[in-house]
Amino acid sequence: MTLRIDISGLPAERVRFAASPLAELTAMLHVLAEPAHHPRLAGWAGDVWAGLPPELADRLREAEFLWRSSQADFLIPGRPRPTLAEELDDVDRIDDERYVTAALVTTCGSNRVHFAGRSPLTDPTARERALDVAQARGALQEAFAERLLADPTAVRARVRRTLEQCAAAFFDAAWAGITVRLATDLRLKNDLLKREGVGAALASVSGAVTLAPDGDCIVVDKLQDKATAARGSGVTFIPSVFGRPHLVAVHAPGWHPVVQYPVVEPCPSEPVPLETMTLRLEALAHPVRMRLLRTLARGPHTTGELAHAWELSLPEVSRHLAVLRRAGLLTARRQGRYVRHTLNLPDLTTLGTDLLAAVLR
């Protein structure tokens, strides 16, 4: 499964590497919403939450759907600016239709809300569809969607104010601490781009980003098969310190293609018993379990949601989940009537290193 970005005929200078304050703030907000995805930043997240003014903490929770399991496209700029304020000004220039649609995709669940060309701002059927899907995801999602559709201007202003308050509360200090790392990474990428071409620069981004053999397409390993084109405006790659290990891609029609990639920082892994490694490799050997893991990588899901997503029976999904739990690759947590399964991302992230260490011990 891949995202393919068509760059046929695109001049090399239209493949850009640039830092974005807004994209990095979005990555930080994701860490605050999903600290389990980023165990090395759990301490930072705990300190930030402890120091947040109560009003700002409430604001972050009410709008967290914009960055929790996926990021709203307008939060990952295609044309990064030097300052957060400038990038927020660019967001303000987006029309309500594009802003609301992007916000609803994240609020209602990526690819779960489809309007068939009708605007939820003006078409009652599309509006009801959006609210129904938001309601199915929870009361907070429903309330946010209702406010967004009733008064997009007010919600947009509130979201901007929230992001501005984040700058004073924690972003400015964190951004100052990582700018050197981002600048160093950008120098490497842009030097490779200039000296060795697009293929070499992409190879340094991630093993999940490659240039097709014909050189006309950038291939990004993602959850679903998607395609977009970088005609005219080009494609932008944004480094992130707080985004690790996620690879975020903007590919929706009408949006500038963007890939936000993690600045890699090698870290030692704890020794893992060979028996555990054997269980994990056996668990990953089945194609159905790989599909389930790719879905769970987007966030917690119930057995029913996984069965629906992959058109499988509940007993079949349950059996596969049991194997993954025994291997330590999943955790399960009950929330009311439902049990949500969560990917054990740290152990999956270090799987290759753990295997090599187990073999060489």
GROMACS .gro file of C-alpha atoms in nm:
model
  361
    1MET     CA    1   0.000   0.000   0.000
    2THR     CA    2   0.150   0.330  -0.107
    3LEU     CA    3   0.098   0.698  -0.170
    4ARG     CA    4   0.228   0.788  -0.514
    5ILE     CA    5   0.319   1.151  -0.588
    6ASP     CA    6   0.351   1.218  -0.959
    7ILE     CA    7   0.649   1.449  -1.026
    8SER     CA    8   0.681   1.391  -1.401
    9GLY     CA    9   0.817   1.703  -1.569
   10LEU     CA   10   0.870   1.874  -1.234
   11PRO     CA   11   1.193   2.079  -1.212
   12ALA     CA   12   1.428   1.959  -0.937
   13GLU     CA   13   1.399   2.293  -0.757
   14ARG     CA   14   1.026   2.228  -0.702
   15VAL     CA   15   1.116   1.943  -0.465
   16ARG     CA   16   1.167   2.147  -0.150
   17PHE     CA   17   1.301   2.071   0.196
   18ALA     CA   18   1.203   2.332   0.455
   19ALA     CA   19   1.120   2.360   0.826
   20SER     CA   20   0.771   2.460   0.937
   21PRO     CA   21   0.687   2.600   1.283
   22LEU     CA   22   0.318   2.513   1.239
   23ALA     CA   23   0.388   2.155   1.130
   24GLU     CA   24   0.620   2.106   1.428
   25LEU     CA   25   0.362   2.252   1.667
   26THR     CA   26   0.113   2.006   1.520
   27ALA     CA   27   0.359   1.723   1.587
   28MET     CA   28   0.394   1.842   1.946
   29LEU     CA   29   0.017   1.852   1.987
   30HIS     CA   30  -0.002   1.495   1.859
   31VAL     CA   31   0.255   1.392   2.122
   32LEU     CA   32   0.042   1.557   2.390
   33ALA     CA   33  -0.269   1.376   2.264
   34GLU     CA   34  -0.097   1.037   2.208
   35PRO     CA   35   0.208   1.019   2.438
   36ALA     CA   36   0.211   0.638   2.405
   37HIS     CA   37   0.319   0.684   2.042
   38HIS     CA   38   0.627   0.872   2.164
   39PRO     CA   39   0.766   0.706   2.479
   40ARG     CA   40   1.089   0.906   2.469
   41LEU     CA   41   0.884   1.226   2.487
   42ALA     CA   42   0.648   1.108   2.762
   43GLY     CA   43   0.837   1.309   3.023
   44TRP     CA   44   0.817   1.622   2.809
   45ALA     CA   45   0.445   1.568   2.753
   46GLY     CA   46   0.383   1.519   3.125
   47ASP     CA   47   0.569   1.839   3.210
   48VAL     CA   48   0.374   2.037   2.947
   49TRP     CA   49   0.036   1.910   3.067
   50ALA     CA   50   0.130   1.986   3.427
   51GLY     CA   51   0.221   2.345   3.338
   52LEU     CA   52  -0.071   2.428   3.106
   53PRO     CA   53  -0.329   2.680   3.221
   54PRO     CA   54  -0.661   2.494   3.274
   55GLU     CA   55  -0.836   2.693   3.001
   56LEU     CA   56  -0.571   2.605   2.742
   57ALA     CA   57  -0.576   2.238   2.845
   58ASP     CA   58  -0.953   2.234   2.787
   59ARG     CA   59  -0.910   2.402   2.448
   60LEU     CA   60  -0.656   2.141   2.341
   61ARG     CA   61  -0.888   1.858   2.437
   62GLU     CA   62  -1.186   2.006   2.255
   63ALA     CA   63  -0.991   2.040   1.927
   64GLU     CA   64  -0.758   1.740   1.956
   65PHE     CA   65  -0.929   1.565   1.664
   66LEU     CA   66  -0.736   1.802   1.435
   67TRP     CA   67  -0.409   1.634   1.526
   68ARG     CA   68  -0.469   1.317   1.729
   69SER     CA   69  -0.489   1.019   1.491
   70SER     CA   70  -0.426   1.220   1.176
   71GLN     CA   71  -0.342   1.583   1.112
   72ALA     CA   72  -0.569   1.833   0.939
   73ASP     CA   73  -0.414   1.923   0.605
   74PHE     CA   74  -0.407   2.296   0.680
   75LEU     CA   75  -0.176   2.228   0.977
   76ILE     CA   76   0.101   2.091   0.750
   77PRO     CA   77   0.190   2.387   0.523
   78GLY     CA   78   0.289   2.328   0.165
   79ARG     CA   79   0.481   2.655   0.169
   80PRO     CA   80   0.650   2.684   0.508
   81ARG     CA   81   0.718   3.030   0.650
   82PRO     CA   82   0.984   3.142   0.898
   83THR     CA   83   0.736   3.211   1.180
   84LEU     CA   84   0.427   3.051   1.328
   85ALA     CA   85   0.233   3.377   1.292
   86GLU     CA   86   0.298   3.391   0.917
   87GLU     CA   87   0.184   3.032   0.872
   88LEU     CA   88  -0.131   3.095   1.074
   89ASP     CA   89  -0.199   3.396   0.850
   90ASP     CA   90  -0.179   3.160   0.551
   91VAL     CA   91  -0.430   2.928   0.718
   92ASP     CA   92  -0.664   3.224   0.765
   93ARG     CA   93  -0.659   3.277   0.388
   94ILE     CA   94  -0.802   2.928   0.322
   95ASP     CA   95  -1.173   2.945   0.240
   96ASP     CA   96  -1.427   2.794   0.480
   97GLU     CA   97  -1.510   2.508   0.246
   98ARG     CA   98  -1.157   2.366   0.238
   99TYR     CA   99  -1.094   2.434   0.606
  100VAL     CA  100  -1.416   2.270   0.725
  101THR     CA  101  -1.377   1.967   0.498
  102ALA     CA  102  -1.021   1.909   0.620
  103ALA     CA  103  -1.128   1.950   0.982
  104LEU     CA  104  -1.420   1.709   0.940
  105VAL     CA  105  -1.197   1.440   0.788
  106THR     CA  106  -0.988   1.435   1.106
  107THR     CA  107  -1.283   1.483   1.342
  108CYS     CA  108  -1.496   1.213   1.183
  109GLY     CA  109  -1.216   0.973   1.101
  110SER     CA  110  -0.996   0.972   0.792
  111ASN     CA  111  -1.180   0.847   0.482
  112ARG     CA  112  -1.499   0.781   0.681
  113VAL     CA  113  -1.688   1.093   0.574
  114HIS     CA  114  -1.771   1.139   0.205
  115PHE     CA  115  -1.978   1.428   0.069
  116ALA     CA  116  -2.001   1.327  -0.299
  117GLY     CA  117  -1.923   1.682  -0.409
  118ARG     CA  118  -2.179   1.839  -0.175
  119SER     CA  119  -2.082   2.095   0.087
  120PRO     CA  120  -2.169   2.018   0.451
  121LEU     CA  121  -2.188   2.394   0.501
  122THR     CA  122  -2.478   2.435   0.258
  123ASP     CA  123  -2.621   2.089   0.183
  124PRO     CA  124  -2.845   1.943   0.461
  125THR     CA  125  -2.776   1.581   0.358
  126ALA     CA  126  -2.399   1.628   0.365
  127ARG     CA  127  -2.429   1.810   0.697
  128GLU     CA  128  -2.629   1.527   0.854
  129ARG     CA  129  -2.385   1.272   0.721
  130ALA     CA  130  -2.095   1.457   0.884
  131LEU     CA  131  -2.276   1.489   1.215
  132ASP     CA  132  -2.380   1.122   1.213
  133VAL     CA  133  -2.023   1.004   1.161
  134ALA     CA  134  -1.891   1.247   1.424
  135GLN     CA  135  -2.155   1.128   1.671
  136ALA     CA  136  -2.050   0.766   1.615
  137ARG     CA  137  -1.698   0.857   1.724
  138GLY     CA  138  -1.803   1.024   2.049
  139ALA     CA  139  -1.972   1.316   2.219
  140LEU     CA  140  -1.670   1.546   2.196
  141GLN     CA  141  -1.636   1.485   1.823
  142GLU     CA  142  -2.006   1.549   1.772
  143ALA     CA  143  -1.995   1.875   1.969
  144PHE     CA  144  -1.691   1.999   1.779
  145ALA     CA  145  -1.848   1.915   1.441
  146GLU     CA  146  -2.171   2.091   1.538
  147ARG     CA  147  -1.985   2.408   1.637
  148LEU     CA  148  -1.771   2.396   1.324
  149LEU     CA  149  -2.068   2.364   1.089
  150ALA     CA  150  -2.280   2.619   1.275
  151ASP     CA  151  -2.016   2.893   1.290
  152PRO     CA  152  -1.691   2.812   1.108
  153THR     CA  153  -1.562   3.167   1.154
  154ALA     CA  154  -1.582   3.145   1.532
  155VAL     CA  155  -1.428   2.798   1.545
  156ARG     CA  156  -1.143   2.899   1.315
  157ALA     CA  157  -1.067   3.201   1.532
  158ARG     CA  158  -1.078   2.985   1.845
  159VAL     CA  159  -0.842   2.726   1.694
  160ARG     CA  160  -0.596   2.999   1.592
  161ARG     CA  161  -0.608   3.154   1.937
  162THR     CA  162  -0.546   2.812   2.091
  163LEU     CA  163  -0.238   2.762   1.873
  164GLU     CA  164  -0.111   3.108   1.961
  165GLN     CA  165  -0.150   3.031   2.331
  166CYS     CA  166   0.048   2.709   2.277
  167ALA     CA  167   0.335   2.919   2.147
  168ALA     CA  168   0.367   3.104   2.475
  169ALA     CA  169   0.294   2.800   2.691
  170PHE     CA  170   0.545   2.552   2.545
  171PHE     CA  171   0.609   2.579   2.172
  172ASP     CA  172   0.847   2.874   2.162
  173ALA     CA  173   1.084   2.711   2.412
  174ALA     CA  174   1.071   2.371   2.241
  175TRP     CA  175   1.117   2.525   1.895
  176ALA     CA  176   1.424   2.716   2.008
  177GLY     CA  177   1.572   2.391   2.137
  178ILE     CA  178   1.537   2.201   1.808
  179THR     CA  179   1.605   2.460   1.539
  180VAL     CA  180   1.972   2.360   1.513
  181ARG     CA  181   1.881   1.993   1.458
  182LEU     CA  182   1.626   2.088   1.193
  183ALA     CA  183   1.873   2.321   1.019
  184THR     CA  184   2.139   2.049   1.019
  185ASP     CA  185   1.902   1.798   0.865
  186LEU     CA  186   1.790   2.048   0.602
  187ARG     CA  187   2.150   2.124   0.504
  188LEU     CA  188   2.211   1.752   0.451
  189LYS     CA  189   1.895   1.702   0.246
  190ASN     CA  190   1.941   2.009   0.030
  191ASP     CA  191   2.307   1.927  -0.030
  192LEU     CA  192   2.213   1.574  -0.142
  193LEU     CA  193   1.939   1.716  -0.361
  194LYS     CA  194   2.180   1.954  -0.528
  195ARG     CA  195   2.476   1.716  -0.568
  196GLU     CA  196   2.313   1.375  -0.623
  197GLY     CA  197   1.954   1.444  -0.718
  198VAL     CA  198   1.605   1.367  -0.591
  199GLY     CA  199   1.662   0.993  -0.542
  200ALA     CA  200   1.951   1.041  -0.300
  201ALA     CA  201   1.767   1.308  -0.105
  202LEU     CA  202   1.460   1.085  -0.070
  203ALA     CA  203   1.672   0.790   0.039
  204SER     CA  204   1.801   1.002   0.328
  205VAL     CA  205   1.446   1.089   0.438
  206SER     CA  206   1.326   0.739   0.519
  207GLY     CA  207   1.337   0.384   0.392
  208ALA     CA  208   0.963   0.428   0.335
  209VAL     CA  209   1.017   0.704   0.075
  210THR     CA  210   1.163   0.614  -0.263
  211LEU     CA  211   1.188   0.743  -0.617
  212ALA     CA  212   1.027   0.518  -0.878
  213PRO     CA  213   1.273   0.366  -1.129
  214ASP     CA  214   1.150   0.595  -1.406
  215GLY     CA  215   1.206   0.899  -1.183
  216ASP     CA  216   0.853   1.028  -1.244
  217CYS     CA  217   0.697   0.932  -0.911
  218ILE     CA  218   0.773   0.955  -0.538
  219VAL     CA  219   0.648   0.645  -0.358
  220VAL     CA  220   0.560   0.668   0.011
  221ASP     CA  221   0.471   0.356   0.207
  222LYS     CA  222   0.139   0.442   0.373
  223LEU     CA  223  -0.174   0.271   0.502
  224GLN     CA  224  -0.386   0.307   0.188
  225ASP     CA  225  -0.327   0.320  -0.185
  226LYS     CA  226  -0.352   0.687  -0.284
  227ALA     CA  227  -0.220   0.909  -0.560
  228THR     CA  228  -0.164   1.278  -0.608
  229ALA     CA  229   0.034   1.503  -0.839
  230ALA     CA  230   0.294   1.772  -0.767
  231ARG     CA  231   0.232   1.970  -1.081
  232GLY     CA  232   0.322   2.338  -1.082
  233SER     CA  233   0.363   2.405  -0.712
  234GLY     CA  234   0.586   2.103  -0.645
  235VAL     CA  235   0.620   1.886  -0.335
  236THR     CA  236   0.750   1.984   0.009
  237PHE     CA  237   0.937   1.774   0.266
  238ILE     CA  238   0.932   1.899   0.626
  239PRO     CA  239   1.166   1.757   0.893
  240SER     CA  240   1.030   1.697   1.242
  241VAL     CA  241   1.191   1.620   1.576
  242PHE     CA  242   0.865   1.567   1.765
  243GLY     CA  243   0.702   1.372   1.481
  244ARG     CA  244   0.917   1.062   1.517
  245PRO     CA  245   0.835   0.786   1.420
  246HIS     CA  246   0.541   0.907   1.209
  247LEU     CA  247   0.556   0.986   0.839
  248VAL     CA  248   0.275   1.232   0.768
  249ALA     CA  249   0.155   1.299   0.412
  250VAL     CA  250  -0.081   1.561   0.271
  251HIS     CA  251  -0.231   1.424  -0.050
  252ALA     CA  252  -0.597   1.529  -0.072
  253PRO     CA  253  -0.713   1.687  -0.400
  254GLY     CA  254  -0.651   2.059  -0.408
  255TRP     CA  255  -0.376   2.051  -0.147
  256HIS     CA  256  -0.005   2.094  -0.210
  257PRO     CA  257   0.163   1.753  -0.157
  258VAL     CA  258   0.364   1.752   0.166
  259VAL     CA  259   0.557   1.484   0.354
  260GLN     CA  260   0.656   1.548   0.715
  261TYR     CA  261   0.933   1.308   0.811
  262PRO     CA  262   1.115   1.237   1.139
  263VAL     CA  263   1.470   1.352   1.195
  264VAL     CA  264   1.629   1.021   1.287
  265GLU     CA  265   1.817   0.993   1.614
  266PRO     CA  266   1.965   0.648   1.684
  267CYS     CA  267   1.889   0.514   2.028
  268PRO     CA  268   1.987   0.189   2.202
  269SER     CA  269   1.714  -0.068   2.264
  270GLU     CA  270   1.662  -0.283   2.570
  271PRO     CA  271   1.759  -0.651   2.530
  272VAL     CA  272   1.462  -0.862   2.418
  273PRO     CA  273   1.453  -1.241   2.482
  274LEU     CA  274   1.485  -1.459   2.173
  275GLU     CA  275   1.159  -1.633   2.266
  276THR     CA  276   0.978  -1.300   2.252
  277MET     CA  277   1.137  -1.218   1.918
  278THR     CA  278   1.022  -1.556   1.781
  279LEU     CA  279   0.664  -1.486   1.892
  280ARG     CA  280   0.670  -1.145   1.726
  281LEU     CA  281   0.809  -1.271   1.398
  282GLU     CA  282   0.550  -1.550   1.387
  283ALA     CA  283   0.276  -1.299   1.464
  284LEU     CA  284   0.389  -1.071   1.181
  285ALA     CA  285   0.417  -1.355   0.929
  286HIS     CA  286   0.042  -1.361   0.859
  287PRO     CA  287  -0.086  -1.110   0.598
  288VAL     CA  288  -0.415  -1.048   0.783
  289ARG     CA  289  -0.232  -0.953   1.100
  290MET     CA  290  -0.016  -0.712   0.902
  291ARG     CA  291  -0.331  -0.547   0.770
  292LEU     CA  292  -0.471  -0.512   1.119
  293LEU     CA  293  -0.145  -0.358   1.241
  294ARG     CA  294  -0.145  -0.103   0.961
  295THR     CA  295  -0.494   0.007   1.063
  296LEU     CA  296  -0.405   0.015   1.432
  297ALA     CA  297  -0.105   0.233   1.351
  298ARG     CA  298  -0.355   0.514   1.292
  299GLY     CA  299  -0.499   0.482   1.643
  300PRO     CA  300  -0.697   0.254   1.877
  301HIS     CA  301  -0.976   0.043   1.720
  302THR     CA  302  -1.235  -0.201   1.845
  303THR     CA  303  -1.262  -0.555   1.711
  304GLY     CA  304  -1.578  -0.453   1.529
  305GLU     CA  305  -1.413  -0.156   1.362
  306LEU     CA  306  -1.127  -0.372   1.240
  307ALA     CA  307  -1.365  -0.638   1.113
  308HIS     CA  308  -1.564  -0.375   0.922
  309ALA     CA  309  -1.254  -0.207   0.779
  310TRP     CA  310  -1.118  -0.530   0.633
  311GLU     CA  311  -1.448  -0.715   0.571
  312LEU     CA  312  -1.360  -0.997   0.810
  313SER     CA  313  -1.565  -1.187   1.065
  314LEU     CA  314  -1.546  -1.090   1.432
  315PRO     CA  315  -1.413  -1.434   1.541
  316GLU     CA  316  -1.138  -1.423   1.278
  317VAL     CA  317  -1.026  -1.076   1.386
  318SER     CA  318  -1.038  -1.181   1.753
  319ARG     CA  319  -0.810  -1.478   1.687
  320HIS     CA  320  -0.554  -1.263   1.509
  321LEU     CA  321  -0.565  -0.998   1.781
  322ALA     CA  322  -0.502  -1.264   2.044
  323VAL     CA  323  -0.184  -1.371   1.862
  324LEU     CA  324  -0.064  -1.011   1.842
  325ARG     CA  325  -0.134  -0.954   2.211
  326ARG     CA  326   0.057  -1.267   2.313
  327ALA     CA  327   0.352  -1.135   2.115
  328GLY     CA  328   0.336  -0.809   2.306
  329LEU     CA  329   0.253  -0.606   1.997
  330LEU     CA  330  -0.088  -0.487   2.117
  331THR     CA  331  -0.254  -0.375   2.437
  332ALA     CA  332  -0.628  -0.378   2.506
  333ARG     CA  333  -0.821  -0.129   2.716
  334ARG     CA  334  -1.191  -0.132   2.799
  335GLN     CA  335  -1.383   0.192   2.750
  336GLY     CA  336  -1.744   0.145   2.851
  337ARG     CA  337  -1.897  -0.133   2.642
  338TYR     CA  338  -1.604  -0.147   2.404
  339VAL     CA  339  -1.250  -0.281   2.415
  340ARG     CA  340  -1.004  -0.076   2.213
  341HIS     CA  341  -0.683  -0.229   2.085
  342THR     CA  342  -0.370  -0.013   2.071
  343LEU     CA  343  -0.048  -0.072   1.884
  344ASN     CA  344   0.263  -0.120   2.100
  345LEU     CA  345   0.457   0.122   1.886
  346PRO     CA  346   0.789   0.128   2.079
  347ASP     CA  347   0.845  -0.248   2.040
  348LEU     CA  348   0.747  -0.242   1.673
  349THR     CA  349   0.977   0.054   1.607
  350THR     CA  350   1.281  -0.133   1.742
  351LEU     CA  351   1.190  -0.475   1.596
  352GLY     CA  352   1.479  -0.486   1.349
  353THR     CA  353   1.736  -0.375   1.605
  354ASP     CA  354   1.598  -0.618   1.862
  355LEU     CA  355   1.617  -0.907   1.613
  356LEU     CA  356   1.978  -0.832   1.525
  357ALA     CA  357   2.073  -0.804   1.892
  358ALA     CA  358   1.901  -1.135   1.968
  359VAL     CA  359   2.082  -1.310   1.683
  360LEU     CA  360   2.422  -1.169   1.776
  361ARG     CA  361   2.398  -1.226   2.152
   0.00000   0.00000   0.00000
